[in-house]
Amino acid sequence: QSVLTQAPSASGTLGQRVTISCSGSSSNIESNFVCWYHHLPGTAPKVLIYRNTQRPSGVPDRFSGSKSGTSASLAISGLRSEDEGDYYCAAWEDSLSGWVFGGGTKLTVL
Amino acid sequence: EVQLVQSGGGLVKPGGSLRLSCAASGFSFNTYSMHWVRQAPGKGLEWVSSISTGSNYLYYAASVKGRFTISRDNVNDLLFLQMSSLRDDDTAIYFCARAGGTIFGVAHNWFDPWGQGTLVTVSS
């Protein structure tokens, strides 16, 4: 059972906008920054969003992050086939003095 | 080019030990905190351990505390994870990762980039 809760799966068609949600609590998401990672099996995970809303250089502006209270969201617009894979949210957990990840959302592009 | 190259994975029996290494290049290693994250077969990402720039602050997941030790060599730009009393549920791909920023502490940072991952299999 992950500390951060994500839906196990999501899907969308090419060009569509999808949103992936991450639910936490006052000791993680509400009081700390959220980041989002994209992971394809057999490869190294890649950061998409850090500090709630910031995009590293090289990440397309189709990806955007937001946070409100104890929840955070990752939005992907103009869905492309290469967006398939697993998406994870992460945040620092004050009560554990450590990082926690969501269980991951597997995105399928139809 | 920023690179993290991992080594040291393999097959080990329950109760055994293994040391993972992560060789860093392309950046000032001693100015970034470093991290280990793992992924068990069929499972999601799980944070394992973090270390501050000068090794003053060490953080561990409850599942590995007392069994794993994180360390770094700022002279040779190396990160280590010494794993002992290994259990079946430690079987996973282990990734090393650099902090994304230098001015933020471990708790306010992010993981970027990641190493290629190394498989640790604990089985009799």
Coordinates of N, CA and C in Angstrom, one line a residue:
Chain A
Q1 N 0.8 -1.2 0.0 CA 0.0 0.0 0.0 C 0.9 1.3 0.0
S2 N 0.8 2.0 -1.1 CA 1.6 3.2 -1.2 C 1.1 4.4 -0.3
V3 N 2.0 5.2 0.2 CA 1.5 6.4 1.0 C 0.8 7.4 0.1
L4 N 1.3 7.5 -1.2 CA 0.6 8.4 -2.2 C -0.3 7.5 -3.1
T5 N -1.5 7.9 -3.3 CA -2.4 7.1 -4.1 C -2.6 7.6 -5.5
Q6 N -2.4 6.7 -6.4 CA -2.6 6.9 -7.8 C -3.6 5.9 -8.4
A7 N -4.4 6.2 -9.4 CA -5.1 5.2 -10.1 C -4.2 4.3 -10.9
P8 N -4.4 3.0 -10.9 CA -3.5 2.1 -11.5 C -3.4 2.3 -13.0
S9 N -4.4 2.8 -13.7 CA -4.3 2.9 -15.1 C -5.1 4.1 -15.6
A10 N -4.7 4.6 -16.8 CA -5.4 5.7 -17.5 C -5.2 5.5 -19.0
S11 N -6.0 6.1 -19.7 CA -5.9 5.9 -21.2 C -6.4 7.2 -21.9
G12 N -6.0 7.3 -23.1 CA -6.5 8.5 -23.9 C -6.1 8.2 -25.4
T13 N -6.8 8.9 -26.3 CA -6.5 8.8 -27.7 C -5.4 9.8 -28.1
L14 N -4.9 9.6 -29.2 CA -3.9 10.5 -29.8 C -4.4 11.9 -29.8
G15 N -3.6 12.9 -29.3 CA -4.0 14.3 -29.4 C -4.9 14.7 -28.2
Q16 N -5.4 13.8 -27.4 CA -6.3 14.1 -26.3 C -5.5 14.6 -25.1
R17 N -6.2 15.2 -24.2 CA -5.5 15.6 -22.9 C -6.0 14.6 -21.8
V18 N -5.0 14.2 -21.0 CA -5.3 13.3 -19.9 C -4.7 13.9 -18.6
T19 N -5.3 13.5 -17.5 CA -4.8 14.0 -16.2 C -4.6 12.8 -15.3
I20 N -3.5 12.8 -14.6 CA -3.1 11.7 -13.7 C -3.1 12.4 -12.3
S21 N -3.8 11.8 -11.4 CA -3.9 12.4 -10.0 C -3.1 11.6 -9.0
C22 N -2.7 12.3 -7.9 CA -1.9 11.8 -6.9 C -2.5 12.3 -5.6
S23 N -2.9 11.4 -4.7 CA -3.5 11.9 -3.4 C -2.6 11.5 -2.3
G24 N -2.4 12.5 -1.4 CA -1.6 12.2 -0.2 C -2.2 12.8 1.1
S25 N -1.4 13.4 1.8 CA -1.8 13.9 3.1 C -1.1 15.2 3.5
S26 N -1.3 15.7 4.7 CA -0.7 16.9 5.2 C 0.8 16.8 5.5
S27 N 1.2 15.5 5.7 CA 2.6 15.3 6.0 C 3.5 15.0 4.7
N28 N 2.9 15.0 3.6 CA 3.7 14.8 2.4 C 3.3 15.8 1.3
I29 N 2.3 15.6 0.6 CA 2.0 16.6 -0.5 C 1.7 18.0 0.0
E30 N 0.9 18.1 1.0 CA 0.5 19.4 1.4 C 1.7 20.3 1.9
S31 N 2.7 19.7 2.5 CA 3.7 20.4 3.2 C 5.1 20.3 2.4
N32 N 5.1 19.6 1.3 CA 6.3 19.4 0.6 C 6.1 19.5 -1.0
F33 N 7.1 19.6 -1.7 CA 7.0 19.6 -3.2 C 6.7 18.3 -3.7
V34 N 6.0 18.3 -4.9 CA 5.7 17.1 -5.6 C 6.5 17.0 -6.9
C35 N 6.9 15.8 -7.2 CA 7.6 15.6 -8.5 C 6.9 14.4 -9.3
W36 N 7.1 14.4 -10.6 CA 6.5 13.4 -11.4 C 7.6 12.8 -12.3
Y37 N 7.5 11.4 -12.4 CA 8.4 10.7 -13.2 C 7.7 9.8 -14.2
H38 N 8.4 9.6 -15.4 CA 7.9 8.7 -16.4 C 8.9 7.6 -16.5
H39 N 8.3 6.3 -16.5 CA 9.2 5.2 -16.5 C 8.7 4.2 -17.5
L40 N 9.6 3.8 -18.4 CA 9.4 2.7 -19.3 C 10.2 1.5 -18.8
P41 N 9.6 0.3 -18.7 CA 10.4 -0.9 -18.3 C 11.7 -1.1 -19.0
G42 N 12.8 -1.3 -18.2 CA 14.1 -1.5 -18.8 C 14.8 -0.3 -19.1
T43 N 14.3 0.9 -18.7 CA 15.0 2.1 -18.9 C 15.0 2.9 -17.6
A44 N 15.8 4.0 -17.5 CA 15.9 4.8 -16.3 C 14.7 5.7 -16.3
P45 N 14.1 5.9 -15.1 CA 13.0 6.8 -15.0 C 13.5 8.2 -15.3
K46 N 12.5 9.1 -15.8 CA 12.9 10.4 -16.2 C 11.9 11.4 -15.5
V47 N 12.5 12.5 -14.9 CA 11.7 13.5 -14.3 C 10.9 14.3 -15.3
L48 N 9.7 14.5 -15.1 CA 8.8 15.4 -15.9 C 8.5 16.7 -15.3
I49 N 8.2 16.7 -14.0 CA 7.9 17.9 -13.2 C 8.6 17.8 -11.9
Y50 N 9.1 18.9 -11.4 CA 9.7 19.0 -10.1 C 9.1 20.2 -9.4
R51 N 9.2 20.3 -8.1 CA 8.7 21.4 -7.3 C 7.3 21.8 -7.7
N52 N 6.5 20.8 -7.9 CA 5.0 21.0 -8.2 C 4.7 21.3 -9.6
T53 N 5.4 22.3 -10.1 CA 5.0 22.8 -11.5 C 6.1 23.0 -12.4
Q54 N 7.4 22.8 -12.0 CA 8.5 23.2 -12.8 C 8.9 22.0 -13.8
R55 N 9.2 22.4 -15.0 CA 9.5 21.5 -16.1 C 11.0 21.6 -16.3
P56 N 11.7 20.4 -16.3 CA 13.2 20.5 -16.6 C 13.3 20.8 -18.1
S57 N 14.5 21.4 -18.5 CA 14.7 21.7 -19.9 C 14.7 20.3 -20.6
G58 N 14.1 20.4 -21.8 CA 13.9 19.2 -22.6 C 12.6 18.5 -22.5
V59 N 11.9 18.8 -21.4 CA 10.5 18.2 -21.3 C 9.5 19.1 -22.0
P60 N 8.7 18.6 -22.9 CA 7.8 19.4 -23.7 C 6.8 20.1 -22.8
D61 N 6.3 21.3 -23.2 CA 5.3 22.0 -22.4 C 3.9 21.3 -22.5
R62 N 3.8 20.2 -23.2 CA 2.6 19.4 -23.1 C 2.4 18.8 -21.7
F63 N 3.4 18.8 -20.9 CA 3.4 18.3 -19.6 C 3.3 19.4 -18.6
S64 N 2.3 19.3 -17.7 CA 2.2 20.4 -16.7 C 1.8 19.7 -15.4
G65 N 2.2 20.4 -14.3 CA 1.9 19.9 -12.9 C 1.2 20.9 -12.1
S66 N 0.4 20.4 -11.2 CA -0.3 21.3 -10.3 C -0.5 20.7 -8.9
K67 N -0.8 21.5 -7.9 CA -0.9 20.9 -6.6 C -2.0 21.8 -5.9
S68 N -2.8 21.1 -5.1 CA -3.8 21.8 -4.3 C -4.0 21.0 -3.0
G69 N -3.7 21.6 -1.9 CA -3.9 20.9 -0.6 C -3.1 19.6 -0.6
T70 N -3.8 18.5 -0.4 CA -3.1 17.2 -0.3 C -3.2 16.4 -1.6
S71 N -3.4 17.0 -2.7 CA -3.5 16.3 -4.0 C -2.6 17.1 -5.0
A72 N -2.2 16.3 -6.0 CA -1.4 16.9 -7.1 C -1.8 16.2 -8.4
S73 N -1.6 16.9 -9.5 CA -2.0 16.3 -10.8 C -1.0 16.6 -11.8
L74 N -0.9 15.6 -12.7 CA 0.0 15.8 -13.9 C -1.0 15.8 -15.1
A75 N -0.9 16.8 -15.9 CA -1.7 16.9 -17.2 C -0.8 16.7 -18.4
I76 N -1.3 15.9 -19.3 CA -0.5 15.7 -20.6 C -1.5 16.1 -21.7
S77 N -1.1 17.1 -22.5 CA -2.0 17.5 -23.6 C -1.4 17.0 -24.9
G78 N -2.2 16.9 -25.9 CA -1.7 16.5 -27.2 C -1.0 15.1 -27.2
L79 N -1.7 14.2 -26.6 CA -1.2 12.9 -26.3 C -0.5 12.2 -27.5
R80 N 0.7 11.7 -27.3 CA 1.4 11.0 -28.3 C 1.7 9.6 -27.9
S81 N 2.0 8.8 -28.9 CA 2.2 7.3 -28.6 C 3.4 7.1 -27.7
E82 N 4.4 8.0 -27.8 CA 5.6 7.9 -26.9 C 5.3 8.2 -25.4
D83 N 4.1 8.7 -25.2 CA 3.8 9.1 -23.8 C 3.3 7.8 -23.0
E84 N 3.2 6.7 -23.7 CA 2.8 5.5 -23.0 C 3.9 5.1 -21.9
G85 N 3.4 4.5 -20.9 CA 4.4 4.1 -19.8 C 3.8 4.3 -18.5
D86 N 4.6 4.2 -17.5 CA 4.2 4.3 -16.1 C 4.6 5.7 -15.6
Y87 N 3.7 6.3 -14.9 CA 3.9 7.6 -14.3 C 3.8 7.6 -12.8
Y88 N 4.8 8.2 -12.1 CA 4.8 8.1 -10.6 C 4.9 9.5 -10.1
C89 N 4.1 9.8 -9.0 CA 4.3 11.0 -8.3 C 5.2 10.6 -7.1
A90 N 5.9 11.6 -6.5 CA 6.7 11.4 -5.3 C 6.7 12.7 -4.5
A91 N 6.9 12.5 -3.2 CA 7.0 13.7 -2.3 C 7.8 13.2 -1.1
W92 N 8.3 14.2 -0.4 CA 9.0 13.9 0.9 C 7.9 13.7 2.0
E93 N 8.1 12.7 2.8 CA 7.1 12.4 3.9 C 7.8 12.8 5.2
D94 N 7.2 13.8 5.8 CA 7.8 14.3 7.1 C 7.8 13.3 8.2
S95 N 6.8 12.5 8.3 CA 6.7 11.6 9.4 C 7.7 10.4 9.3
L96 N 8.2 10.2 8.1 CA 9.1 9.1 7.8 C 10.5 9.6 7.6
S97 N 10.7 10.9 7.4 CA 12.0 11.5 7.0 C 12.5 10.7 5.8
G98 N 11.6 10.6 4.8 CA 12.1 9.9 3.6 C 11.1 10.2 2.4
W99 N 11.5 9.8 1.3 CA 10.7 10.0 0.1 C 9.6 8.9 0.0
V100 N 8.5 9.2 -0.5 CA 7.4 8.3 -0.8 C 7.0 8.5 -2.3
F101 N 6.7 7.3 -2.9 CA 6.2 7.3 -4.3 C 4.7 6.9 -4.3
G102 N 4.0 7.3 -5.3 CA 2.7 6.8 -5.6 C 2.9 5.4 -6.2
G103 N 1.8 4.6 -6.3 CA 1.9 3.3 -6.8 C 2.1 3.2 -8.3
G104 N 2.0 4.4 -8.9 CA 2.2 4.4 -10.4 C 0.9 4.3 -11.2
T105 N 0.8 5.0 -12.3 CA -0.3 4.9 -13.2 C 0.2 4.5 -14.6
K106 N -0.4 3.4 -15.1 CA 0.1 3.0 -16.4 C -0.8 3.7 -17.5
L107 N -0.2 4.5 -18.3 CA -0.9 5.2 -19.3 C -0.8 4.5 -20.7
T108 N -2.0 4.2 -21.2 CA -2.1 3.6 -22.5 C -2.7 4.6 -23.5
V109 N -2.0 4.7 -24.7 CA -2.5 5.7 -25.7 C -3.2 4.8 -26.8
L110 N -4.5 5.1 -26.9 CA -5.3 4.2 -27.8 C -5.2 4.7 -29.3
Chain B
E1 N 28.8 15.5 -20.5 CA 27.5 14.8 -20.4 C 27.4 14.2 -19.0
V2 N 26.3 14.5 -18.3 CA 26.1 13.9 -17.0 C 25.8 12.4 -17.1
Q3 N 26.5 11.6 -16.4 CA 26.4 10.2 -16.5 C 26.5 9.5 -15.1
L4 N 25.6 8.5 -14.9 CA 25.7 7.7 -13.7 C 25.7 6.2 -14.2
V5 N 26.9 5.6 -13.9 CA 27.0 4.2 -14.4 C 27.1 3.3 -13.2
Q6 N 26.2 2.3 -13.2 CA 26.1 1.5 -12.0 C 26.7 0.1 -12.2
S7 N 27.2 -0.5 -11.1 CA 27.7 -1.8 -11.2 C 27.5 -2.5 -9.8
G8 N 27.7 -3.8 -9.8 CA 27.7 -4.5 -8.5 C 26.5 -5.4 -8.3
G9 N 25.5 -5.4 -9.2 CA 24.4 -6.3 -8.9 C 24.7 -7.7 -9.1
G10 N 23.7 -8.6 -8.9 CA 23.9 -10.0 -9.1 C 23.0 -10.9 -8.2
L11 N 23.3 -12.2 -8.2 CA 22.6 -13.1 -7.4 C 23.2 -13.4 -6.1
V12 N 22.5 -13.3 -5.0 CA 23.0 -13.5 -3.7 C 22.0 -14.3 -2.9
K13 N 22.5 -15.1 -2.0 CA 21.6 -16.0 -1.2 C 21.0 -15.1 0.0
P14 N 19.8 -15.5 0.5 CA 19.2 -14.8 1.6 C 20.2 -14.8 2.8
G15 N 20.3 -13.6 3.4 CA 21.2 -13.4 4.5 C 22.6 -12.9 4.0
G16 N 22.8 -12.9 2.7 CA 24.1 -12.5 2.2 C 24.2 -11.0 2.1
S17 N 25.3 -10.6 1.5 CA 25.7 -9.2 1.3 C 26.1 -8.9 -0.1
L18 N 25.9 -7.6 -0.5 CA 26.3 -7.2 -1.8 C 26.5 -5.7 -1.7
R19 N 27.4 -5.2 -2.5 CA 27.7 -3.7 -2.6 C 27.4 -3.2 -4.0
L20 N 26.6 -2.2 -4.1 CA 26.3 -1.6 -5.3 C 27.1 -0.3 -5.4
S21 N 27.6 0.0 -6.7 CA 28.4 1.2 -6.9 C 27.7 2.0 -8.0
C22 N 27.9 3.3 -8.0 CA 27.4 4.2 -9.0 C 28.5 5.2 -9.3
A23 N 29.1 5.2 -10.4 CA 30.2 6.1 -10.8 C 29.6 7.3 -11.5
A24 N 29.9 8.5 -11.0 CA 29.3 9.7 -11.5 C 30.4 10.4 -12.4
S25 N 29.9 11.1 -13.4 CA 30.8 11.9 -14.3 C 30.0 13.0 -14.9
G26 N 30.7 14.1 -15.3 CA 30.1 15.1 -16.0 C 29.5 16.2 -15.2
F27 N 29.7 16.2 -13.9 CA 29.2 17.2 -13.0 C 30.0 17.2 -11.7
S28 N 29.8 18.2 -10.9 CA 30.6 18.4 -9.6 C 29.9 17.5 -8.6
F29 N 30.3 16.3 -8.5 CA 29.7 15.2 -7.7 C 29.5 15.7 -6.2
N30 N 30.5 16.4 -5.7 CA 30.4 16.7 -4.2 C 29.4 17.9 -3.9
T31 N 28.7 18.4 -4.9 CA 27.7 19.4 -4.7 C 26.3 19.0 -4.8
Y32 N 26.1 17.7 -5.0 CA 24.8 17.1 -5.2 C 24.5 16.0 -4.2
S33 N 23.3 16.0 -3.5 CA 22.9 14.9 -2.8 C 22.6 13.7 -3.7
M34 N 22.7 12.5 -3.2 CA 22.5 11.3 -4.1 C 21.5 10.4 -3.4
H35 N 21.0 9.5 -4.3 CA 19.9 8.7 -3.8 C 19.9 7.3 -4.5
W36 N 19.2 6.3 -3.8 CA 19.0 5.0 -4.3 C 17.5 4.8 -4.3
V37 N 17.0 4.2 -5.4 CA 15.6 3.9 -5.6 C 15.5 2.5 -6.2
R38 N 14.5 1.7 -5.8 CA 14.5 0.3 -6.4 C 13.1 0.0 -6.9
Q39 N 13.0 -1.0 -7.8 CA 11.7 -1.5 -8.3 C 11.7 -3.0 -8.3
A40 N 10.9 -3.5 -7.4 CA 10.8 -5.0 -7.3 C 10.0 -5.5 -8.5
P41 N 10.1 -6.7 -8.9 CA 9.4 -7.3 -10.1 C 7.9 -7.0 -10.0
G42 N 7.3 -6.4 -11.0 CA 5.9 -6.2 -11.0 C 5.4 -5.1 -10.1
K43 N 6.3 -4.4 -9.4 CA 5.9 -3.4 -8.4 C 6.3 -2.0 -8.9
G44 N 6.0 -1.0 -8.1 CA 6.3 0.4 -8.5 C 7.7 0.8 -7.9
L45 N 8.0 2.0 -8.1 CA 9.2 2.6 -7.6 C 9.2 2.7 -6.0
E46 N 10.3 2.4 -5.4 CA 10.4 2.5 -3.9 C 11.7 3.2 -3.6
W47 N 11.6 4.3 -2.9 CA 12.8 5.0 -2.4 C 13.5 4.1 -1.4
V48 N 14.9 4.1 -1.4 CA 15.6 3.3 -0.5 C 16.5 4.1 0.4
S49 N 17.2 5.0 -0.1 CA 18.2 5.8 0.8 C 18.7 7.0 0.1
S50 N 19.0 8.0 0.9 CA 19.6 9.3 0.4 C 20.8 9.7 1.2
I51 N 21.7 10.4 0.6 CA 22.9 10.9 1.4 C 23.2 12.4 0.9
S52 N 23.5 13.2 1.9 CA 23.7 14.6 1.6 C 25.1 14.7 1.0
T53 N 25.5 16.0 0.6 CA 26.7 16.2 -0.1 C 28.0 15.8 0.7
G54 N 28.0 16.1 1.9 CA 29.1 15.8 2.8 C 29.0 14.6 3.6
S55 N 27.9 13.8 3.3 CA 27.7 12.5 4.1 C 27.2 12.8 5.5
N56 N 26.9 14.1 5.8 CA 26.4 14.4 7.2 C 25.0 13.8 7.5
Y57 N 24.2 13.8 6.5 CA 22.8 13.4 6.6 C 22.6 12.1 5.8
L58 N 22.1 11.1 6.5 CA 21.8 9.8 5.8 C 20.3 9.5 6.1
Y59 N 19.6 9.0 5.1 CA 18.2 8.7 5.2 C 18.0 7.3 4.7
Y60 N 17.1 6.6 5.4 CA 16.8 5.2 4.9 C 15.3 4.9 5.0
A61 N 14.8 4.1 4.1 CA 13.5 3.6 4.2 C 13.4 2.6 5.3
A62 N 12.3 2.5 6.0 CA 12.1 1.6 7.1 C 12.4 0.2 6.7
S63 N 12.1 -0.2 5.5 CA 12.3 -1.5 5.0 C 13.8 -2.0 4.9
V64 N 14.7 -1.0 4.9 CA 16.1 -1.3 4.8 C 17.0 -0.8 5.9
K65 N 16.4 0.0 6.8 CA 17.2 0.6 7.9 C 17.8 -0.5 8.8
G66 N 19.1 -0.3 9.1 CA 19.8 -1.3 9.9 C 20.4 -2.4 9.1
R67 N 20.0 -2.5 7.8 CA 20.6 -3.6 6.9 C 21.4 -3.0 5.8
F68 N 21.0 -1.8 5.3 CA 21.7 -1.2 4.2 C 22.4 0.1 4.7
T69 N 23.6 0.3 4.1 CA 24.3 1.5 4.4 C 24.7 2.3 3.1
I70 N 24.3 3.5 3.1 CA 24.7 4.4 1.9 C 25.9 5.2 2.3
S71 N 26.8 5.3 1.3 CA 28.0 6.1 1.5 C 28.5 6.7 0.1
R72 N 29.4 7.6 0.2 CA 29.9 8.2 -1.0 C 31.4 8.5 -0.9
D73 N 32.1 8.6 -2.0 CA 33.5 9.0 -2.1 C 33.6 10.2 -3.0
N74 N 33.7 11.4 -2.4 CA 33.7 12.6 -3.1 C 35.0 12.9 -3.9
V75 N 36.0 12.1 -3.6 CA 37.3 12.2 -4.3 C 37.2 11.5 -5.6
N76 N 36.6 10.3 -5.6 CA 36.5 9.5 -6.8 C 35.2 9.5 -7.5
D77 N 34.3 10.4 -7.0 CA 32.9 10.5 -7.5 C 32.1 9.2 -7.6
L78 N 32.1 8.6 -6.4 CA 31.4 7.3 -6.4 C 30.3 7.3 -5.3
L79 N 29.2 6.6 -5.6 CA 28.1 6.4 -4.6 C 28.0 4.9 -4.4
F80 N 27.8 4.5 -3.1 CA 27.7 3.1 -2.8 C 26.4 2.8 -2.0
L81 N 26.0 1.5 -2.1 CA 25.0 1.0 -1.3 C 25.4 -0.4 -0.8
Q82 N 25.8 -0.4 0.5 CA 26.2 -1.7 1.0 C 24.9 -2.4 1.6
M83 N 24.6 -3.6 1.1 CA 23.4 -4.3 1.5 C 23.8 -5.5 2.2
S84 N 23.3 -5.7 3.4 CA 23.5 -7.0 4.1 C 22.2 -7.5 4.7
S85 N 22.3 -8.7 5.2 CA 21.1 -9.5 5.7 C 20.0 -9.4 4.6
L86 N 20.4 -9.7 3.4 CA 19.5 -9.6 2.3 C 18.3 -10.6 2.4
R87 N 17.2 -10.2 2.0 CA 16.0 -11.0 2.0 C 15.4 -11.1 0.6
D88 N 14.5 -12.1 0.5 CA 13.9 -12.3 -0.8 C 13.2 -11.0 -1.3
D89 N 12.6 -10.3 -0.5 CA 11.9 -9.1 -0.9 C 12.8 -7.9 -1.2
D90 N 14.1 -8.1 -1.1 CA 15.0 -7.1 -1.6 C 15.3 -7.3 -3.1
T91 N 14.8 -8.3 -3.7 CA 15.0 -8.6 -5.1 C 14.4 -7.4 -5.9
A92 N 15.2 -6.7 -6.7 CA 14.7 -5.6 -7.4 C 15.8 -5.0 -8.3
I93 N 15.4 -4.2 -9.2 CA 16.3 -3.3 -10.0 C 16.6 -2.1 -9.1
Y94 N 17.8 -1.8 -8.8 CA 18.2 -0.7 -8.0 C 18.8 0.4 -8.9
F95 N 18.3 1.6 -8.7 CA 18.7 2.8 -9.5 C 19.4 3.7 -8.6
C96 N 20.5 4.3 -9.0 CA 21.1 5.4 -8.3 C 20.5 6.7 -9.0
A97 N 20.4 7.8 -8.3 CA 19.9 9.0 -8.9 C 20.6 10.2 -8.3
R98 N 20.9 11.2 -9.0 CA 21.4 12.4 -8.5 C 20.3 13.3 -8.1
A99 N 20.5 14.2 -7.2 CA 19.6 15.3 -6.9 C 19.5 16.2 -8.1
G100 N 18.3 16.8 -8.3 CA 18.2 17.7 -9.5 C 18.8 19.0 -9.3
G101 N 18.9 19.5 -8.1 CA 19.4 20.8 -7.8 C 20.5 20.8 -6.7
T102 N 21.4 21.8 -6.7 CA 22.4 21.8 -5.7 C 22.1 22.6 -4.5
I103 N 21.2 23.6 -4.6 CA 21.0 24.5 -3.5 C 19.9 24.0 -2.6
F104 N 19.2 23.0 -2.9 CA 18.1 22.5 -2.1 C 18.6 21.3 -1.3
G105 N 18.0 21.1 -0.1 CA 18.3 19.9 0.7 C 17.7 18.7 0.1
V106 N 18.0 17.6 0.8 CA 17.5 16.3 0.3 C 16.0 16.3 0.2
A107 N 15.3 16.9 1.1 CA 13.8 16.8 1.2 C 13.1 17.7 0.2
H108 N 13.8 18.7 -0.3 CA 13.2 19.7 -1.2 C 13.8 19.5 -2.7
N109 N 14.3 18.4 -3.0 CA 14.9 18.2 -4.2 C 14.1 17.2 -5.1
W110 N 14.7 16.7 -6.1 CA 14.1 15.7 -7.0 C 15.2 14.8 -7.5
F111 N 14.8 13.8 -8.3 CA 15.8 12.8 -8.8 C 16.0 13.0 -10.3
D112 N 17.2 13.5 -10.6 CA 17.5 13.7 -12.0 C 19.0 14.0 -12.2
P113 N 19.7 13.1 -13.0 CA 19.2 12.0 -13.7 C 19.3 10.7 -12.9
W114 N 18.9 9.6 -13.5 CA 19.0 8.3 -12.9 C 20.0 7.4 -13.6
G115 N 20.6 6.5 -12.9 CA 21.5 5.5 -13.5 C 20.7 4.5 -14.3
Q116 N 21.4 3.6 -15.0 CA 20.7 2.6 -15.8 C 20.0 1.5 -15.1
G117 N 20.3 1.4 -13.8 CA 19.7 0.3 -13.0 C 20.6 -1.0 -13.0
T118 N 20.6 -1.6 -11.9 CA 21.3 -2.9 -11.8 C 20.4 -3.9 -11.0
L119 N 20.3 -5.1 -11.5 CA 19.4 -6.1 -10.9 C 20.1 -6.8 -9.7
V120 N 19.4 -6.9 -8.6 CA 19.8 -7.6 -7.5 C 18.8 -8.7 -7.3
T121 N 19.2 -10.0 -7.3 CA 18.3 -11.1 -7.1 C 18.7 -11.8 -5.8
V122 N 17.8 -11.9 -4.9 CA 18.1 -12.6 -3.6 C 17.3 -14.0 -3.6
S123 N 18.0 -15.1 -3.7 CA 17.4 -16.4 -3.9 C 18.3 -17.5 -3.5
S124 N 17.8 -18.5 -2.9 CA 18.6 -19.6 -2.5 C 18.7 -20.6 -3.7

